[in-house]
């Protein structure tokens, strides 16, 4: 596809993380873009509720940001995190490094700041028109229109329609475009809700400094639930409690200041002095739901494509939802040169991405158990050490699954999942057959790795994901 073949603007609904990046990528190629969002322009508005909400950015996301030429502007927003700092009940901590090479870190980044930089980047292109305070109500393919409602002061509530030129819906997990197309029977959709919700809290800085190690992702795993905290550039941390919705230890049971305080004193005693506004924030902050979105197909001919959370929202336990959404954008950009029509481009994009986003959805669910529970098991710690040793000895065949997902964008998610399953069996066998000194049999390791894992091939992102 070339800009000259496309006289009408490409419409992007949702100027969140994926929509803003996609606008910048397409504008870089010379396309005219109309980018809509229901929110006020974040370049002028304050961050939602004044709270700082952060995300983990890893190699797949960074690869896409580099492709858009925006990484230099994103860099100052990033805080490297070397590993998980596991907090036990008595206040003791253990660092579990994410990788074993210097650059194998993930980065904490503020959602609002990152989104603002991406919108500013898109706005640098004269071919991008930004339309805020426009809520998309529906796509109506039979009449070839998109319906919007204006939220801005003055014409609040006014509805209008726009012709449906190629439209990419990046309007997030609750996508209105998706809902309208599913209701019209054009797409099929399934949402699997987790029975655990989340709530964000703030660990403020002291004299501008982090009160916990500022280069780790902190976890308080308590088997059935967990608290995590990611650092912010202002010295604070955003903590997130993941907990069952109902039951004995649940959000439903934490319905008073006393119940909240007792729960935190019992389960996360070391955090109580660090969260001075615990009960006030807990009672005031929203309780979010988590789920996995499965959509099929992702597109309606060459007219509408859904990307990012709108097509494949996942639970956040692998820190990959945004990374996967950014990877969608990079994949679309890389496929543009190979297609003459939007229809074949959208079809190829969906065909190549769907197996990969299904794979990360499954791995993200598995990671919840790992984060809140398995990290505490000696067998997990032993097998992680064996995995690191195998990576050092057989780097062309064995890379721990977590590392494949977080640090190796050249390995598609589905391949990381497939190899990860084979590797898990190898690790279990080596762990079970440790010698008297507790050491794995490295001759056996070499045999199993060579027999069961083919060599990793350096594939380019464009051809694989
Ligand atoms: C608690 C939590 C923690 C997470 N942690 C991580 C992490 O560490 N790492 C990671 O990679 N991912 C993480 N994620 C996932 C990540 O937030 C999403 O995958 C990512 O935001 C998806 O980007 P998106 O652009 O598709 O959607 P969004 O970022 O949600 O953007 C959607 C945009 O569409 C706009 N919009 C919505 N409806 C309409 C409408 N009707 N009309 C017009 N505009 C509309 C919204 O205002 C918004 O700007 C986390 C998610 C949660 C819930």
Short mmCIF file of C-alpha atoms and ligand atoms in Angstrom, two decimals:
data_model
loop_
_atom_site.label_atom_id
_atom_site.label_comp_id
_atom_site.label_asym_id
_atom_site.label_seq_id
_atom_site.Cartn_x
_atom_site.Cartn_y
_atom_site.Cartn_z
CA UNK A 1 0.00 0.00 0.00
CA UNK A 2 1.22 3.45 -0.87
CA UNK A 3 -0.15 6.80 0.33
CA UNK A 4 -0.89 7.70 -3.30
CA UNK A 5 -3.30 4.71 -3.54
CA UNK A 6 -5.23 6.03 -0.55
CA UNK A 7 -6.75 9.47 -1.12
CA UNK A 8 -9.05 9.30 1.96
CA UNK A 9 -7.47 9.50 5.42
CA UNK A 10 -6.94 6.24 7.30
CA UNK A 11 -9.14 6.51 10.39
CA UNK A 12 -7.75 5.31 13.71
CA UNK A 13 -10.27 5.06 16.54
CA UNK A 14 -8.51 5.28 19.93
CA UNK A 15 -5.39 7.39 20.53
CA UNK A 16 -4.16 5.16 23.35
CA UNK A 17 -0.84 3.35 23.27
CA UNK A 18 -1.39 1.37 20.06
CA UNK A 19 -3.44 3.99 18.17
CA UNK A 20 -0.96 6.82 18.73
CA UNK A 21 2.03 4.66 17.76
CA UNK A 22 0.25 3.38 14.66
CA UNK A 23 -0.63 6.94 13.61
CA UNK A 24 3.05 7.90 13.86
CA UNK A 25 4.17 4.80 11.91
CA UNK A 26 1.68 5.36 9.08
CA UNK A 27 2.25 9.12 8.94
CA UNK A 28 5.98 8.46 8.65
CA UNK A 29 5.16 6.73 5.36
CA UNK A 30 3.11 9.71 4.18
CA UNK A 31 -0.43 8.46 4.86
CA UNK A 32 -3.14 10.92 5.86
CA UNK A 33 -4.44 9.93 9.27
CA UNK A 34 -7.49 10.99 11.28
CA UNK A 35 -6.97 9.89 14.89
CA UNK A 36 -9.99 9.96 17.25
CA UNK A 37 -10.25 9.57 21.00
CA UNK A 38 -13.04 10.07 23.49
CA UNK A 39 -10.69 11.64 26.07
CA UNK A 40 -9.69 15.29 26.20
CA UNK A 41 -6.32 15.98 24.59
CA UNK A 42 -3.79 14.53 27.09
CA UNK A 43 -1.24 17.15 26.00
CA UNK A 44 -3.39 19.65 27.90
CA UNK A 45 -5.32 17.53 30.43
CA UNK A 46 -4.04 16.16 33.75
CA UNK A 47 -3.36 12.41 34.10
CA UNK A 48 -6.45 10.45 35.07
CA UNK A 49 -7.27 11.01 38.74
CA UNK A 50 -3.78 12.48 39.27
CA UNK A 51 -2.48 8.92 39.88
CA UNK A 52 0.59 7.57 38.21
CA UNK A 53 -0.02 4.21 36.58
CA UNK A 54 2.91 2.36 35.11
CA UNK A 55 3.61 -0.56 32.82
CA UNK A 56 6.54 -2.85 32.03
CA UNK A 57 8.03 -2.20 28.59
CA UNK A 58 10.18 -4.97 27.08
CA UNK A 59 12.03 -5.72 23.86
CA UNK A 60 8.99 -6.26 21.60
CA UNK A 61 7.58 -2.86 22.53
CA UNK A 62 10.99 -1.21 22.24
CA UNK A 63 11.49 -2.71 18.78
CA UNK A 64 8.24 -1.09 17.60
CA UNK A 65 9.07 2.26 19.22
CA UNK A 66 12.46 2.20 17.48
CA UNK A 67 10.74 1.50 14.18
CA UNK A 68 8.70 4.68 14.65
CA UNK A 69 11.89 6.62 15.49
CA UNK A 70 10.49 7.68 18.87
CA UNK A 71 12.72 5.73 21.24
CA UNK A 72 14.98 8.67 22.00
CA UNK A 73 12.01 10.61 23.36
CA UNK A 74 10.75 7.62 25.33
CA UNK A 75 14.14 6.84 26.92
CA UNK A 76 13.96 9.53 29.68
CA UNK A 77 10.66 8.01 30.88
CA UNK A 78 12.17 4.58 31.52
CA UNK A 79 13.43 2.94 34.71
CA UNK A 80 15.29 -0.35 34.21
CA UNK A 81 14.16 -3.26 36.40
CA UNK A 82 16.73 -6.07 36.71
CA UNK A 83 14.51 -8.68 38.30
CA UNK A 84 11.77 -9.59 40.71
CA UNK A 85 12.40 -8.59 44.30
CA UNK A 86 10.42 -11.21 46.20
CA UNK A 87 9.24 -10.06 49.66
CA UNK A 88 8.48 -12.80 52.18
CA UNK A 89 6.11 -12.50 55.13
CA UNK A 90 8.88 -11.67 57.60
CA UNK A 91 10.09 -8.75 55.45
CA UNK A 92 13.05 -10.63 53.92
CA UNK A 93 13.81 -10.04 50.23
CA UNK A 94 15.39 -12.11 47.45
CA UNK A 95 16.20 -10.79 43.99
CA UNK A 96 15.35 -13.19 41.14
CA UNK A 97 17.11 -11.67 38.08
CA UNK A 98 15.06 -11.66 34.88
CA UNK A 99 17.98 -12.57 32.66
CA UNK A 100 21.70 -13.06 32.81
CA UNK A 101 23.03 -10.53 30.33
CA UNK A 102 23.63 -6.88 31.11
CA UNK A 103 20.84 -5.70 28.79
CA UNK A 104 18.28 -8.30 29.89
CA UNK A 105 16.14 -5.89 31.88
CA UNK A 106 12.59 -4.64 31.49
CA UNK A 107 11.54 -1.02 31.96
CA UNK A 108 8.92 0.64 34.10
CA UNK A 109 7.21 3.47 32.22
CA UNK A 110 4.32 5.76 33.14
CA UNK A 111 1.31 5.07 30.94
CA UNK A 112 0.18 8.70 30.70
CA UNK A 113 3.67 10.04 29.94
CA UNK A 114 4.28 7.39 27.27
CA UNK A 115 0.91 8.03 25.66
CA UNK A 116 1.59 11.77 25.63
CA UNK A 117 4.97 11.30 23.90
CA UNK A 118 3.37 9.06 21.27
CA UNK A 119 0.58 11.56 20.61
CA UNK A 120 3.15 14.37 20.35
CA UNK A 121 5.11 12.23 17.92
CA UNK A 122 2.03 11.59 15.75
CA UNK A 123 1.17 15.30 15.90
CA UNK A 124 4.57 16.23 14.43
CA UNK A 125 3.38 14.95 11.04
CA UNK A 126 1.30 17.46 9.08
CA UNK A 127 -0.74 14.60 7.59
CA UNK A 128 -2.13 13.64 11.03
CA UNK A 129 -5.35 15.23 12.22
CA UNK A 130 -6.08 14.68 15.92
CA UNK A 131 -9.72 14.71 17.04
CA UNK A 132 -10.18 14.46 20.81
CA UNK A 133 -13.45 14.32 22.77
CA UNK A 134 -15.00 12.24 20.02
CA UNK A 135 -16.55 9.00 21.27
CA UNK A 136 -17.07 6.36 18.62
CA UNK A 137 -20.47 4.82 19.22
CA UNK A 138 -20.51 2.26 16.45
CA UNK A 139 -19.26 1.11 13.08
CA UNK A 140 -22.14 0.55 10.66
CA UNK A 141 -20.65 -1.32 7.71
CA UNK A 142 -23.97 -1.77 5.86
CA UNK A 143 -24.19 2.01 5.54
CA UNK A 144 -20.40 2.43 5.35
CA UNK A 145 -20.25 4.87 8.28
CA UNK A 146 -18.66 5.35 11.68
CA UNK A 147 -20.92 7.02 14.25
CA UNK A 148 -19.46 9.45 16.80
CA UNK A 149 -20.68 11.57 19.69
CA UNK A 150 -18.89 14.83 20.52
CA UNK A 151 -18.09 15.29 24.20
CA UNK A 152 -16.50 18.73 23.99
CA UNK A 153 -17.95 21.70 25.80
CA UNK A 154 -20.44 23.50 23.57
CA UNK A 155 -21.56 20.60 21.41
CA UNK A 156 -21.71 17.98 24.12
CA UNK A 157 -23.75 15.00 23.03
CA UNK A 158 -24.00 15.96 19.36
CA UNK A 159 -23.90 12.83 17.19
CA UNK A 160 -22.48 12.72 13.69
CA UNK A 161 -21.37 10.20 11.09
CA UNK A 162 -18.27 9.87 8.99
CA UNK A 163 -17.73 7.79 5.86
CA UNK A 164 -16.04 4.52 6.63
CA UNK A 165 -12.64 4.87 4.97
CA UNK A 166 -10.10 2.18 6.00
CA UNK A 167 -10.51 2.17 9.77
CA UNK A 168 -8.27 0.69 12.40
CA UNK A 169 -9.95 0.31 15.78
CA UNK A 170 -7.52 0.58 18.68
CA UNK A 171 -10.18 1.57 21.19
CA UNK A 172 -9.02 -0.80 23.90
CA UNK A 173 -10.36 -3.79 25.80
CA UNK A 174 -13.94 -2.46 25.91
CA UNK A 175 -13.90 -1.53 22.19
CA UNK A 176 -17.14 0.10 21.02
CA UNK A 177 -16.26 -0.70 17.39
CA UNK A 178 -15.95 -4.38 18.31
CA UNK A 179 -19.19 -4.37 20.29
CA UNK A 180 -21.14 -2.87 17.38
CA UNK A 181 -19.73 -5.39 14.88
CA UNK A 182 -20.33 -8.34 17.21
CA UNK A 183 -23.89 -7.17 17.84
CA UNK A 184 -24.42 -6.94 14.07
CA UNK A 185 -23.19 -10.53 13.72
CA UNK A 186 -20.10 -9.56 11.71
CA UNK A 187 -17.51 -10.82 14.20
CA UNK A 188 -17.49 -13.44 16.94
CA UNK A 189 -16.15 -12.61 20.33
CA UNK A 190 -15.51 -14.33 23.64
CA UNK A 191 -14.31 -12.73 26.83
CA UNK A 192 -12.96 -14.84 29.69
CA UNK A 193 -13.06 -12.90 32.93
CA UNK A 194 -10.63 -13.73 35.71
CA UNK A 195 -12.24 -14.13 39.12
CA UNK A 196 -9.49 -11.90 40.52
CA UNK A 197 -9.62 -8.08 40.28
CA UNK A 198 -6.97 -5.42 40.87
CA UNK A 199 -6.55 -2.14 42.69
CA UNK A 200 -3.73 0.39 42.39
CA UNK A 201 -2.16 2.12 45.41
CA UNK A 202 0.73 4.54 45.82
CA UNK A 203 3.98 4.08 47.73
CA UNK A 204 5.20 7.69 47.89
CA UNK A 205 8.82 8.77 47.66
CA UNK A 206 10.81 10.02 50.66
CA UNK A 207 12.68 13.21 49.86
CA UNK A 208 12.28 12.34 46.18
CA UNK A 209 13.93 8.92 46.65
CA UNK A 210 12.51 5.42 46.19
CA UNK A 211 11.85 3.76 49.55
CA UNK A 212 12.46 0.30 48.07
CA UNK A 213 15.08 -0.77 45.53
CA UNK A 214 14.32 1.46 42.55
CA UNK A 215 15.52 -0.98 39.90
CA UNK A 216 13.36 -4.00 40.68
CA UNK A 217 9.80 -5.09 40.18
CA UNK A 218 8.69 -5.86 43.75
CA UNK A 219 6.41 -8.82 44.46
CA UNK A 220 4.75 -9.93 47.66
CA UNK A 221 3.53 -13.41 46.55
CA UNK A 222 1.01 -14.91 48.95
CA UNK A 223 -0.08 -18.00 46.98
CA UNK A 224 -3.78 -17.10 46.39
CA UNK A 225 -3.07 -13.41 45.74
CA UNK A 226 -0.22 -10.94 45.43
CA UNK A 227 0.88 -7.34 45.65
CA UNK A 228 3.37 -5.92 43.15
CA UNK A 229 5.06 -2.51 42.86
CA UNK A 230 6.80 -0.82 39.92
CA UNK A 231 8.99 2.29 40.32
CA UNK A 232 8.09 5.72 38.91
CA UNK A 233 10.58 8.39 37.84
CA UNK A 234 9.38 10.75 40.64
CA UNK A 235 10.60 8.32 43.33
CA UNK A 236 7.20 6.81 44.06
CA UNK A 237 6.00 3.28 43.29
CA UNK A 238 2.65 2.22 41.90
CA UNK A 239 1.57 -0.86 43.83
CA UNK A 240 -1.14 -3.17 42.52
CA UNK A 241 -3.05 -5.68 44.59
CA UNK A 242 -4.40 -8.71 42.68
CA UNK A 243 -7.02 -10.50 44.75
CA UNK A 244 -10.13 -12.65 44.41
CA UNK A 245 -13.35 -10.75 43.89
CA UNK A 246 -15.29 -12.74 46.48
CA UNK A 247 -14.54 -15.24 49.23
CA UNK A 248 -12.58 -15.23 52.48
CA UNK A 249 -9.59 -13.10 51.41
CA UNK A 250 -11.18 -10.97 48.73
CA UNK A 251 -12.08 -7.47 47.65
CA UNK A 252 -15.61 -8.17 48.90
CA UNK A 253 -14.27 -8.90 52.38
CA UNK A 254 -12.10 -5.76 52.47
CA UNK A 255 -15.07 -3.47 52.91
CA UNK A 256 -13.92 -1.29 55.82
CA UNK A 257 -10.81 0.61 56.88
CA UNK A 258 -10.32 -1.87 59.71
CA UNK A 259 -10.55 -4.94 57.44
CA UNK A 260 -8.10 -3.40 54.95
CA UNK A 261 -5.60 -2.49 57.64
CA UNK A 262 -5.79 -5.90 59.31
CA UNK A 263 -5.32 -7.63 55.96
CA UNK A 264 -2.26 -5.56 55.05
CA UNK A 265 -0.76 -5.92 58.56
CA UNK A 266 -1.16 -9.70 58.32
CA UNK A 267 -0.12 -10.27 54.69
CA UNK A 268 2.16 -7.36 53.72
CA UNK A 269 3.38 -5.97 57.07
CA UNK A 270 6.51 -4.35 55.58
CA UNK A 271 4.37 -2.24 53.22
CA UNK A 272 2.12 -0.69 55.90
CA UNK A 273 4.56 2.09 56.89
CA UNK A 274 5.24 2.71 53.17
CA UNK A 275 1.60 3.38 52.17
CA UNK A 276 0.49 6.20 54.45
CA UNK A 277 -2.84 6.66 52.65
CA UNK A 278 -3.59 2.95 52.49
CA UNK A 279 -7.18 2.84 53.69
CA UNK A 280 -8.21 6.15 52.12
CA UNK A 281 -6.78 5.16 48.70
CA UNK A 282 -8.06 1.61 48.95
CA UNK A 283 -11.60 2.78 49.55
CA UNK A 284 -11.40 5.57 46.92
CA UNK A 285 -9.53 3.92 44.05
CA UNK A 286 -11.42 1.89 41.46
CA UNK A 287 -11.37 -1.91 41.45
CA UNK A 288 -10.47 -3.07 37.94
CA UNK A 289 -11.49 -6.28 36.22
CA UNK A 290 -9.15 -8.50 34.21
CA UNK A 291 -9.92 -10.73 31.29
CA UNK A 292 -8.86 -12.21 27.97
CA UNK A 293 -10.50 -11.17 24.71
CA UNK A 294 -10.73 -13.65 21.83
CA UNK A 295 -11.98 -12.15 18.57
CA UNK A 296 -12.46 -13.70 15.17
CA UNK A 297 -11.97 -12.46 12.52
CA UNK A 298 -10.00 -9.31 13.39
CA UNK A 299 -11.12 -7.50 10.25
CA UNK A 300 -14.03 -6.82 7.99
CA UNK A 301 -12.61 -7.08 4.49
CA UNK A 302 -10.46 -4.02 3.87
CA UNK A 303 -12.77 -1.67 5.71
CA UNK A 304 -12.11 -2.27 9.41
CA UNK A 305 -9.27 -3.90 11.34
CA UNK A 306 -9.14 -4.24 15.12
CA UNK A 307 -5.74 -4.16 16.84
CA UNK A 308 -4.25 -4.08 20.32
CA UNK A 309 -6.54 -4.75 23.28
CA UNK A 310 -9.61 -4.29 21.07
CA UNK A 311 -8.65 -7.55 19.32
CA UNK A 312 -6.75 -9.44 22.00
CA UNK A 313 -6.76 -7.98 25.54
CA UNK A 314 -4.90 -10.27 27.91
CA UNK A 315 -4.34 -10.47 31.66
CA UNK A 316 -1.34 -8.36 32.75
CA UNK A 317 0.82 -11.01 34.45
CA UNK A 318 3.47 -11.29 31.74
CA UNK A 319 3.61 -7.51 31.28
CA UNK A 320 2.95 -8.00 27.57
CA UNK A 321 -0.41 -6.42 26.62
CA UNK A 322 1.09 -3.13 25.48
CA UNK A 323 4.16 -4.88 24.09
CA UNK A 324 1.94 -7.15 21.99
CA UNK A 325 -0.16 -4.16 20.86
CA UNK A 326 3.01 -2.32 19.80
CA UNK A 327 4.19 -5.47 18.01
CA UNK A 328 0.87 -5.49 16.07
CA UNK A 329 1.66 -1.95 14.89
CA UNK A 330 5.21 -2.86 13.83
CA UNK A 331 3.92 -5.96 12.03
CA UNK A 332 1.31 -3.94 10.11
CA UNK A 333 3.93 -1.38 9.16
CA UNK A 334 6.30 -4.09 7.93
CA UNK A 335 3.57 -5.77 5.83
CA UNK A 336 2.47 -2.56 4.06
CA UNK A 337 5.06 -2.86 1.30
CA UNK A 338 3.93 -6.37 0.39
CA UNK A 339 0.23 -5.61 -0.21
CA UNK A 340 -1.70 -3.61 -2.77
CA UNK A 341 -5.07 -3.64 -1.02
CA UNK A 342 -6.20 -3.01 2.53
CA UNK A 343 -8.13 -6.27 2.42
CA UNK A 344 -5.12 -8.46 1.75
CA UNK A 345 -3.01 -6.45 4.21
CA UNK A 346 -5.59 -6.80 7.01
CA UNK A 347 -6.06 -10.51 6.24
CA UNK A 348 -2.34 -11.25 6.31
CA UNK A 349 -1.82 -9.23 9.47
CA UNK A 350 -4.59 -11.11 11.26
CA UNK A 351 -3.39 -14.47 9.94
CA UNK A 352 0.16 -13.93 11.16
CA UNK A 353 -0.68 -12.30 14.50
CA UNK A 354 -3.61 -14.35 15.82
CA UNK A 355 -1.66 -17.53 16.76
CA UNK A 356 0.91 -15.35 18.50
CA UNK A 357 -1.56 -13.30 20.53
CA UNK A 358 -3.39 -16.50 21.52
CA UNK A 359 -0.03 -17.86 22.74
CA UNK A 360 0.79 -14.81 24.86
CA UNK A 361 -2.75 -14.81 26.27
CA UNK A 362 -2.20 -18.36 27.55
CA UNK A 363 1.31 -17.63 28.84
CA UNK A 364 0.06 -14.51 30.66
CA UNK A 365 -2.54 -16.58 32.50
CA UNK A 366 0.10 -19.15 33.48
CA UNK A 367 2.33 -16.38 34.75
CA UNK A 368 -0.23 -15.35 37.37
CA UNK A 369 0.31 -18.67 39.12
CA UNK A 370 4.07 -18.27 38.69
CA UNK A 371 4.16 -14.77 40.18
CA UNK A 372 1.87 -15.27 43.13
CA UNK A 373 2.79 -18.87 43.95
CA UNK A 374 5.50 -20.79 42.07
CA UNK A 375 8.27 -18.19 42.69
CA UNK A 376 8.16 -19.37 46.32
CA UNK A 377 8.90 -23.02 45.47
CA UNK A 378 12.48 -24.30 45.82
CA UNK A 379 11.94 -26.42 42.66
CA UNK A 380 11.13 -23.26 40.67
CA UNK A 381 14.28 -21.53 41.92
CA UNK A 382 16.42 -24.63 41.16
CA UNK A 383 14.97 -25.05 37.67
CA UNK A 384 15.46 -21.36 36.92
CA UNK A 385 19.14 -21.77 37.81
CA UNK A 386 19.39 -24.86 35.57
CA UNK A 387 17.69 -22.94 32.75
CA UNK A 388 20.25 -20.13 33.04
CA UNK A 389 23.07 -22.72 32.92
CA UNK A 390 21.59 -24.35 29.82
CA UNK A 391 21.31 -20.96 28.14
CA UNK A 392 25.01 -20.31 28.86
CA UNK A 393 26.01 -23.74 27.48
CA UNK A 394 23.62 -24.04 24.55
CA UNK A 395 22.70 -20.45 23.60
CA UNK A 396 21.76 -21.41 20.04
CA UNK A 397 19.15 -23.92 21.30
CA UNK A 398 18.01 -23.06 24.81
CA UNK A 399 16.68 -19.70 26.02
CA UNK A 400 14.43 -19.64 29.13
CA UNK A 401 10.81 -19.03 28.14
CA UNK A 402 10.54 -15.81 30.12
CA UNK A 403 13.61 -14.49 28.26
CA UNK A 404 12.21 -15.54 24.85
CA UNK A 405 9.03 -13.55 25.57
CA UNK A 406 10.66 -10.51 27.15
CA UNK A 407 14.04 -10.15 25.42
CA UNK A 408 13.75 -11.89 22.04
CA UNK A 409 11.30 -10.19 19.66
CA UNK A 410 12.75 -12.26 16.82
CA UNK A 411 11.13 -15.35 18.40
CA UNK A 412 7.35 -15.18 17.88
CA UNK A 413 5.17 -15.74 20.96
CA UNK A 414 3.79 -19.02 19.58
CA UNK A 415 7.31 -20.36 19.07
CA UNK A 416 8.31 -19.26 22.60
CA UNK A 417 5.29 -21.14 23.93
CA UNK A 418 6.10 -24.28 21.91
CA UNK A 419 9.79 -24.37 22.83
CA UNK A 420 8.93 -23.41 26.42
CA UNK A 421 6.79 -26.54 26.79
CA UNK A 422 9.65 -28.78 25.56
CA UNK A 423 12.12 -26.96 27.81
CA UNK A 424 9.86 -27.35 30.88
CA UNK A 425 9.99 -31.13 30.46
CA UNK A 426 13.77 -31.09 30.07
CA UNK A 427 14.16 -28.94 33.19
CA UNK A 428 11.86 -31.19 35.22
CA UNK A 429 13.86 -34.27 34.17
CA UNK A 430 17.23 -32.70 34.96
CA UNK A 431 15.90 -31.46 38.31
CA UNK A 432 14.58 -34.92 39.19
CA UNK A 433 17.93 -36.54 38.32
CA UNK A 434 20.24 -34.18 40.25
CA UNK A 435 23.36 -35.83 41.72
CA UNK A 436 24.10 -36.23 45.44
CA UNK A 437 25.53 -32.71 45.53
CA UNK A 438 22.32 -31.39 43.97
CA UNK A 439 23.97 -30.64 40.62
CA UNK A 440 22.26 -31.38 37.27
CA UNK A 441 23.79 -33.95 34.91
CA UNK A 442 25.17 -31.74 32.15
CA UNK A 443 25.94 -34.62 29.81
CA UNK A 444 22.30 -35.65 29.97
CA UNK A 445 21.34 -31.98 29.55
CA UNK A 446 23.33 -31.74 26.31
CA UNK A 447 21.73 -34.91 24.99
CA UNK A 448 18.17 -33.78 25.79
CA UNK A 449 18.70 -30.28 24.43
CA UNK A 450 20.26 -31.50 21.18
CA UNK A 451 17.62 -34.18 20.67
CA UNK A 452 14.54 -32.14 21.52
CA UNK A 453 15.28 -28.52 20.63
CA UNK A 454 16.15 -27.51 17.10
CA UNK A 455 18.56 -24.61 16.63
CA UNK A 456 17.01 -21.17 17.03
CA UNK A 457 16.94 -19.28 13.80
CA UNK A 458 17.23 -15.53 13.59
CA UNK A 459 13.99 -14.69 11.82
CA UNK A 460 12.95 -11.16 11.11
CA UNK A 461 9.88 -9.79 12.86
CA UNK A 462 8.26 -8.97 9.55
CA UNK A 463 8.24 -12.56 8.38
CA UNK A 464 7.23 -14.14 11.64
CA UNK A 465 4.84 -12.04 13.61
C1 LIG B 1 -3.45 -3.52 35.70
C2 LIG B 1 -2.83 -3.61 34.33
C3 LIG B 1 -1.45 -3.68 34.22
C4 LIG B 1 -0.86 -3.77 32.96
N1 LIG B 1 0.50 -3.88 32.89
C5 LIG B 1 1.09 -4.01 31.67
C6 LIG B 1 2.51 -4.12 31.58
O1 LIG B 1 3.23 -4.08 32.58
N2 LIG B 1 3.06 -4.26 30.33
C7 LIG B 1 2.30 -4.31 29.20
O2 LIG B 1 2.86 -4.46 28.10
N3 LIG B 1 0.94 -4.21 29.27
C8 LIG B 1 0.33 -4.05 30.47
N4 LIG B 1 -1.03 -3.93 30.55
C9 LIG B 1 -1.83 -4.00 29.30
C10 LIG B 1 -1.87 -2.65 28.58
O3 LIG B 1 -2.41 -1.67 29.44
C11 LIG B 1 -2.74 -2.76 27.33
O4 LIG B 1 -2.43 -3.94 26.64
C12 LIG B 1 -2.53 -1.56 26.41
O5 LIG B 1 -2.95 -0.38 27.05
C13 LIG B 1 -3.27 -1.77 25.10
O6 LIG B 1 -3.17 -0.63 24.30
P1 LIG B 1 -4.37 -0.20 23.34
O7 LIG B 1 -3.90 1.01 22.64
O8 LIG B 1 -4.84 -1.37 22.58
O9 LIG B 1 -5.55 0.19 24.36
P2 LIG B 1 -5.61 1.41 25.36
O10 LIG B 1 -4.26 1.79 25.83
O11 LIG B 1 -6.64 1.02 26.39
O12 LIG B 1 -6.17 2.63 24.50
C14 LIG B 1 -7.50 2.69 24.06
C15 LIG B 1 -7.81 4.14 23.69
O13 LIG B 1 -9.08 4.18 23.05
C16 LIG B 1 -9.83 5.24 23.59
N5 LIG B 1 -11.24 4.86 23.46
C17 LIG B 1 -11.89 3.87 24.11
N6 LIG B 1 -13.15 3.78 23.68
C18 LIG B 1 -13.32 4.74 22.75
C19 LIG B 1 -14.41 5.13 21.95
N7 LIG B 1 -15.61 4.54 22.04
N8 LIG B 1 -14.26 6.17 21.08
C20 LIG B 1 -13.05 6.80 20.98
N9 LIG B 1 -11.98 6.45 21.73
C21 LIG B 1 -12.11 5.43 22.59
C22 LIG B 1 -9.38 5.36 25.03
O14 LIG B 1 -9.63 6.66 25.55
C23 LIG B 1 -7.88 5.06 24.89
O15 LIG B 1 -7.15 6.24 24.64
C24 LIG B 1 -1.66 -3.80 31.79
C25 LIG B 1 -3.05 -3.73 31.91
C26 LIG B 1 -3.63 -3.63 33.15
C27 LIG B 1 -5.13 -3.56 33.26
#
